[in-house]
Amino acid sequence: MTGLGVLVGGLALKTSAAHTVWQIDPYKCTWCGLCATACVLQPSAVKCVQIYPMCGYCKLCTGYFEPEPNELNTAAENQLCPTAAIKRRALEDPYFEYSIDESLCIGCAKCVKGCTLFGNGSFHLQIRHDVCVNCNECSIAVVCPSQAISRVSADHPYHFKSREHHA
């Protein structure tokens, strides 16, 4: 009888996990960088996303450039992303659009930290479900210092920042 209870319990957990996925709460994330290194996949299933309605389209974006460079300018050596995953496109002076090339993003959160601490906070990290293998126990969640990663309903798999919540 105990064996049957363990089997039913195990199936219930498996069924429950099948209807949930791992995701990062962008309001709990502390941009520690562990998403880039702790994921079982390399590169990580964690990617930066841009919430355009929150973006200031700044000429000197602190998610794109070093927030505190030696000299405040747009020189290439001041770019923050170690893999050049953030693309910058001129709109009209002084505005620029920033987009993420997810194939280059490693989930290091350097851009998210700069954008959140010194900018509008329009960059944040998400676990991409088309990449994630949805492990029983997410290796990133285990090491996350702010417990920002948890299982969420597969019906609503993404958490987005919003200007309303940010204010």
PDB file of C-alpha atoms in Angstrom:
ATOM      1  CA  MET A   1       0.000   0.000   0.000  1.00  0.00           C
ATOM      2  CA  THR A   2       2.899   2.381   0.740  1.00  0.00           C
ATOM      3  CA  GLY A   3       4.346   1.772  -2.735  1.00  0.00           C
ATOM      4  CA  LEU A   4       1.063   2.791  -4.344  1.00  0.00           C
ATOM      5  CA  GLY A   5       0.987   6.001  -2.273  1.00  0.00           C
ATOM      6  CA  VAL A   6       4.524   6.900  -3.386  1.00  0.00           C
ATOM      7  CA  LEU A   7       3.608   6.175  -7.025  1.00  0.00           C
ATOM      8  CA  VAL A   8       0.437   8.319  -6.877  1.00  0.00           C
ATOM      9  CA  GLY A   9       2.333  11.106  -5.088  1.00  0.00           C
ATOM     10  CA  GLY A  10       5.101  10.988  -7.683  1.00  0.00           C
ATOM     11  CA  LEU A  11       2.610  11.144 -10.542  1.00  0.00           C
ATOM     12  CA  ALA A  12       0.846  14.098  -8.907  1.00  0.00           C
ATOM     13  CA  LEU A  13       4.155  15.979  -8.664  1.00  0.00           C
ATOM     14  CA  LYS A  14       5.015  15.171 -12.286  1.00  0.00           C
ATOM     15  CA  THR A  15       1.557  16.291 -13.445  1.00  0.00           C
ATOM     16  CA  SER A  16       1.845  19.473 -11.381  1.00  0.00           C
ATOM     17  CA  ALA A  17       5.295  20.234 -12.812  1.00  0.00           C
ATOM     18  CA  ALA A  18       3.996  19.673 -16.352  1.00  0.00           C
ATOM     19  CA  HIS A  19       1.551  22.553 -15.900  1.00  0.00           C
ATOM     20  CA  THR A  20       4.143  24.902 -14.425  1.00  0.00           C
ATOM     21  CA  VAL A  21       7.382  26.433 -15.638  1.00  0.00           C
ATOM     22  CA  TRP A  22      10.262  28.257 -13.996  1.00  0.00           C
ATOM     23  CA  GLN A  23      10.316  32.050 -14.161  1.00  0.00           C
ATOM     24  CA  ILE A  24      12.112  35.036 -12.651  1.00  0.00           C
ATOM     25  CA  ASP A  25      10.216  37.687 -10.721  1.00  0.00           C
ATOM     26  CA  PRO A  26      11.810  40.880 -12.101  1.00  0.00           C
ATOM     27  CA  TYR A  27      10.999  42.758  -8.906  1.00  0.00           C
ATOM     28  CA  LYS A  28      12.909  40.273  -6.722  1.00  0.00           C
ATOM     29  CA  CYS A  29      15.933  39.850  -9.027  1.00  0.00           C
ATOM     30  CA  THR A  30      19.152  41.394  -7.681  1.00  0.00           C
ATOM     31  CA  TRP A  31      21.167  41.032 -10.925  1.00  0.00           C
ATOM     32  CA  CYS A  32      23.761  38.783  -9.258  1.00  0.00           C
ATOM     33  CA  GLY A  33      24.941  37.199 -12.527  1.00  0.00           C
ATOM     34  CA  LEU A  34      24.325  33.593 -11.427  1.00  0.00           C
ATOM     35  CA  CYS A  35      21.714  33.033 -14.157  1.00  0.00           C
ATOM     36  CA  ALA A  36      24.546  33.069 -16.688  1.00  0.00           C
ATOM     37  CA  THR A  37      26.622  30.460 -14.900  1.00  0.00           C
ATOM     38  CA  ALA A  38      24.253  28.244 -12.888  1.00  0.00           C
ATOM     39  CA  CYS A  39      21.903  27.125 -15.681  1.00  0.00           C
ATOM     40  CA  VAL A  40      22.371  23.528 -16.883  1.00  0.00           C
ATOM     41  CA  LEU A  41      22.345  24.936 -20.417  1.00  0.00           C
ATOM     42  CA  GLN A  42      25.211  26.935 -21.845  1.00  0.00           C
ATOM     43  CA  PRO A  43      24.455  29.546 -22.896  1.00  0.00           C
ATOM     44  CA  SER A  44      21.811  29.969 -20.237  1.00  0.00           C
ATOM     45  CA  ALA A  45      18.073  29.776 -20.930  1.00  0.00           C
ATOM     46  CA  VAL A  46      17.848  33.144 -19.150  1.00  0.00           C
ATOM     47  CA  LYS A  47      17.763  36.132 -21.486  1.00  0.00           C
ATOM     48  CA  CYS A  48      17.385  39.867 -21.111  1.00  0.00           C
ATOM     49  CA  VAL A  49      14.190  41.409 -22.466  1.00  0.00           C
ATOM     50  CA  GLN A  50      13.358  45.036 -23.143  1.00  0.00           C
ATOM     51  CA  ILE A  51      10.043  46.578 -22.073  1.00  0.00           C
ATOM     52  CA  TYR A  52       9.820  49.381 -24.642  1.00  0.00           C
ATOM     53  CA  PRO A  53       7.021  51.422 -22.971  1.00  0.00           C
ATOM     54  CA  MET A  54       9.318  51.872 -19.944  1.00  0.00           C
ATOM     55  CA  CYS A  55      12.426  52.796 -21.954  1.00  0.00           C
ATOM     56  CA  GLY A  56      13.665  56.386 -22.033  1.00  0.00           C
ATOM     57  CA  TYR A  57      15.460  55.850 -25.385  1.00  0.00           C
ATOM     58  CA  CYS A  58      18.438  57.608 -23.807  1.00  0.00           C
ATOM     59  CA  LYS A  59      21.511  58.649 -25.750  1.00  0.00           C
ATOM     60  CA  LEU A  60      23.666  57.429 -22.845  1.00  0.00           C
ATOM     61  CA  CYS A  61      21.698  54.342 -21.772  1.00  0.00           C
ATOM     62  CA  THR A  62      23.121  52.828 -18.578  1.00  0.00           C
ATOM     63  CA  GLY A  63      22.001  49.370 -19.682  1.00  0.00           C
ATOM     64  CA  TYR A  64      24.051  49.723 -22.847  1.00  0.00           C
ATOM     65  CA  PHE A  65      27.006  51.790 -21.616  1.00  0.00           C
ATOM     66  CA  GLU A  66      28.984  51.496 -18.381  1.00  0.00           C
ATOM     67  CA  PRO A  67      26.915  53.403 -15.786  1.00  0.00           C
ATOM     68  CA  GLU A  68      30.031  55.061 -14.341  1.00  0.00           C
ATOM     69  CA  PRO A  69      32.631  55.218 -17.143  1.00  0.00           C
ATOM     70  CA  ASN A  70      35.981  57.004 -16.879  1.00  0.00           C
ATOM     71  CA  GLU A  71      34.682  59.463 -19.475  1.00  0.00           C
ATOM     72  CA  LEU A  72      31.012  60.037 -20.269  1.00  0.00           C
ATOM     73  CA  ASN A  73      30.839  59.294 -24.006  1.00  0.00           C
ATOM     74  CA  THR A  74      29.525  56.739 -26.480  1.00  0.00           C
ATOM     75  CA  ALA A  75      32.855  55.071 -27.249  1.00  0.00           C
ATOM     76  CA  ALA A  76      32.784  51.307 -27.894  1.00  0.00           C
ATOM     77  CA  GLU A  77      34.976  50.590 -24.866  1.00  0.00           C
ATOM     78  CA  ASN A  78      32.188  51.925 -22.653  1.00  0.00           C
ATOM     79  CA  GLN A  79      29.679  49.301 -23.837  1.00  0.00           C
ATOM     80  CA  LEU A  80      28.474  47.129 -20.969  1.00  0.00           C
ATOM     81  CA  CYS A  81      27.402  43.831 -22.592  1.00  0.00           C
ATOM     82  CA  PRO A  82      30.271  41.302 -22.750  1.00  0.00           C
ATOM     83  CA  THR A  83      28.772  39.588 -25.833  1.00  0.00           C
ATOM     84  CA  ALA A  84      27.447  42.642 -27.740  1.00  0.00           C
ATOM     85  CA  ALA A  85      23.889  41.273 -27.407  1.00  0.00           C
ATOM     86  CA  ILE A  86      22.381  44.753 -27.113  1.00  0.00           C
ATOM     87  CA  LYS A  87      21.872  46.541 -30.402  1.00  0.00           C
ATOM     88  CA  ARG A  88      21.604  50.330 -30.556  1.00  0.00           C
ATOM     89  CA  ARG A  89      19.783  52.144 -33.351  1.00  0.00           C
ATOM     90  CA  ALA A  90      19.523  55.913 -33.798  1.00  0.00           C
ATOM     91  CA  LEU A  91      15.978  57.219 -34.027  1.00  0.00           C
ATOM     92  CA  GLU A  92      16.036  61.012 -34.001  1.00  0.00           C
ATOM     93  CA  ASP A  93      18.496  63.061 -32.017  1.00  0.00           C
ATOM     94  CA  PRO A  94      18.862  62.523 -29.058  1.00  0.00           C
ATOM     95  CA  TYR A  95      16.859  59.258 -28.990  1.00  0.00           C
ATOM     96  CA  PHE A  96      18.085  55.708 -29.526  1.00  0.00           C
ATOM     97  CA  GLU A  97      16.343  52.337 -29.545  1.00  0.00           C
ATOM     98  CA  TYR A  98      17.922  49.373 -27.769  1.00  0.00           C
ATOM     99  CA  SER A  99      17.071  45.775 -28.626  1.00  0.00           C
ATOM    100  CA  ILE A 100      18.368  42.418 -27.420  1.00  0.00           C
ATOM    101  CA  ASP A 101      19.809  39.769 -29.721  1.00  0.00           C
ATOM    102  CA  GLU A 102      18.777  36.777 -27.585  1.00  0.00           C
ATOM    103  CA  SER A 103      21.081  34.433 -29.491  1.00  0.00           C
ATOM    104  CA  LEU A 104      24.037  36.402 -28.056  1.00  0.00           C
ATOM    105  CA  CYS A 105      22.603  37.067 -24.578  1.00  0.00           C
ATOM    106  CA  ILE A 106      24.093  34.918 -21.792  1.00  0.00           C
ATOM    107  CA  GLY A 107      21.834  36.175 -18.973  1.00  0.00           C
ATOM    108  CA  CYS A 108      24.642  37.900 -17.039  1.00  0.00           C
ATOM    109  CA  ALA A 109      22.317  40.769 -15.954  1.00  0.00           C
ATOM    110  CA  LYS A 110      24.953  43.507 -16.338  1.00  0.00           C
ATOM    111  CA  CYS A 111      22.597  45.510 -18.552  1.00  0.00           C
ATOM    112  CA  VAL A 112      19.662  44.888 -16.212  1.00  0.00           C
ATOM    113  CA  LYS A 113      21.621  46.155 -13.229  1.00  0.00           C
ATOM    114  CA  GLY A 114      22.754  49.321 -15.046  1.00  0.00           C
ATOM    115  CA  CYS A 115      19.302  50.021 -16.432  1.00  0.00           C
ATOM    116  CA  THR A 116      17.572  49.439 -13.099  1.00  0.00           C
ATOM    117  CA  LEU A 117      19.993  51.339 -10.850  1.00  0.00           C
ATOM    118  CA  PHE A 118      20.629  54.322 -13.113  1.00  0.00           C
ATOM    119  CA  GLY A 119      17.869  54.260 -15.763  1.00  0.00           C
ATOM    120  CA  ASN A 120      14.192  53.505 -16.234  1.00  0.00           C
ATOM    121  CA  GLY A 121      14.444  49.788 -15.456  1.00  0.00           C
ATOM    122  CA  SER A 122      13.150  48.662 -18.842  1.00  0.00           C
ATOM    123  CA  PHE A 123      15.581  45.710 -19.088  1.00  0.00           C
ATOM    124  CA  HIS A 124      14.926  42.563 -17.057  1.00  0.00           C
ATOM    125  CA  LEU A 125      15.668  38.848 -17.157  1.00  0.00           C
ATOM    126  CA  GLN A 126      13.319  36.047 -18.140  1.00  0.00           C
ATOM    127  CA  ILE A 127      13.663  32.320 -18.491  1.00  0.00           C
ATOM    128  CA  ARG A 128      12.898  31.614 -22.147  1.00  0.00           C
ATOM    129  CA  HIS A 129      10.598  28.593 -22.289  1.00  0.00           C
ATOM    130  CA  ASP A 130      11.492  27.771 -25.868  1.00  0.00           C
ATOM    131  CA  VAL A 131      15.040  27.128 -24.568  1.00  0.00           C
ATOM    132  CA  CYS A 132      14.552  25.973 -20.940  1.00  0.00           C
ATOM    133  CA  VAL A 133      14.357  22.219 -20.315  1.00  0.00           C
ATOM    134  CA  ASN A 134      12.111  22.829 -17.243  1.00  0.00           C
ATOM    135  CA  CYS A 135      14.215  20.774 -14.819  1.00  0.00           C
ATOM    136  CA  ASN A 136      12.531  19.282 -11.753  1.00  0.00           C
ATOM    137  CA  GLU A 137      14.757  21.476  -9.616  1.00  0.00           C
ATOM    138  CA  CYS A 138      16.066  24.549 -11.429  1.00  0.00           C
ATOM    139  CA  SER A 139      19.792  24.850 -10.758  1.00  0.00           C
ATOM    140  CA  ILE A 140      19.537  28.638 -10.925  1.00  0.00           C
ATOM    141  CA  ALA A 141      16.649  28.733  -8.436  1.00  0.00           C
ATOM    142  CA  VAL A 142      18.747  26.699  -5.994  1.00  0.00           C
ATOM    143  CA  VAL A 143      21.525  29.332  -5.934  1.00  0.00           C
ATOM    144  CA  CYS A 144      19.427  32.480  -6.425  1.00  0.00           C
ATOM    145  CA  PRO A 145      20.244  34.749  -3.451  1.00  0.00           C
ATOM    146  CA  SER A 146      16.928  36.618  -3.637  1.00  0.00           C
ATOM    147  CA  GLN A 147      14.688  33.606  -4.332  1.00  0.00           C
ATOM    148  CA  ALA A 148      13.456  35.386  -7.466  1.00  0.00           C
ATOM    149  CA  ILE A 149      12.914  32.145  -9.390  1.00  0.00           C
ATOM    150  CA  SER A 150       9.831  30.032  -8.808  1.00  0.00           C
ATOM    151  CA  ARG A 151       7.361  27.852 -10.653  1.00  0.00           C
ATOM    152  CA  VAL A 152       4.505  29.697 -12.326  1.00  0.00           C
ATOM    153  CA  SER A 153       1.504  28.531 -14.314  1.00  0.00           C
ATOM    154  CA  ALA A 154       2.367  27.476 -17.866  1.00  0.00           C
ATOM    155  CA  ASP A 155      -0.743  29.432 -18.876  1.00  0.00           C
ATOM    156  CA  HIS A 156       1.004  32.672 -17.761  1.00  0.00           C
ATOM    157  CA  PRO A 157       4.700  31.840 -18.073  1.00  0.00           C
ATOM    158  CA  TYR A 158       6.218  35.334 -18.278  1.00  0.00           C
ATOM    159  CA  HIS A 159       6.478  38.093 -15.672  1.00  0.00           C
ATOM    160  CA  PHE A 160       6.887  41.547 -17.168  1.00  0.00           C
ATOM    161  CA  LYS A 161       7.827  44.815 -15.550  1.00  0.00           C
ATOM    162  CA  SER A 162       5.425  47.693 -15.886  1.00  0.00           C
ATOM    163  CA  ARG A 163       5.677  51.424 -15.434  1.00  0.00           C
ATOM    164  CA  GLU A 164       2.825  51.280 -12.890  1.00  0.00           C
ATOM    165  CA  HIS A 165       4.607  48.758 -10.664  1.00  0.00           C
ATOM    166  CA  HIS A 166       7.984  50.455 -11.159  1.00  0.00           C
ATOM    167  CA  ALA A 167       6.791  53.841  -9.869  1.00  0.00           C
TER     168      ALA A 167
END
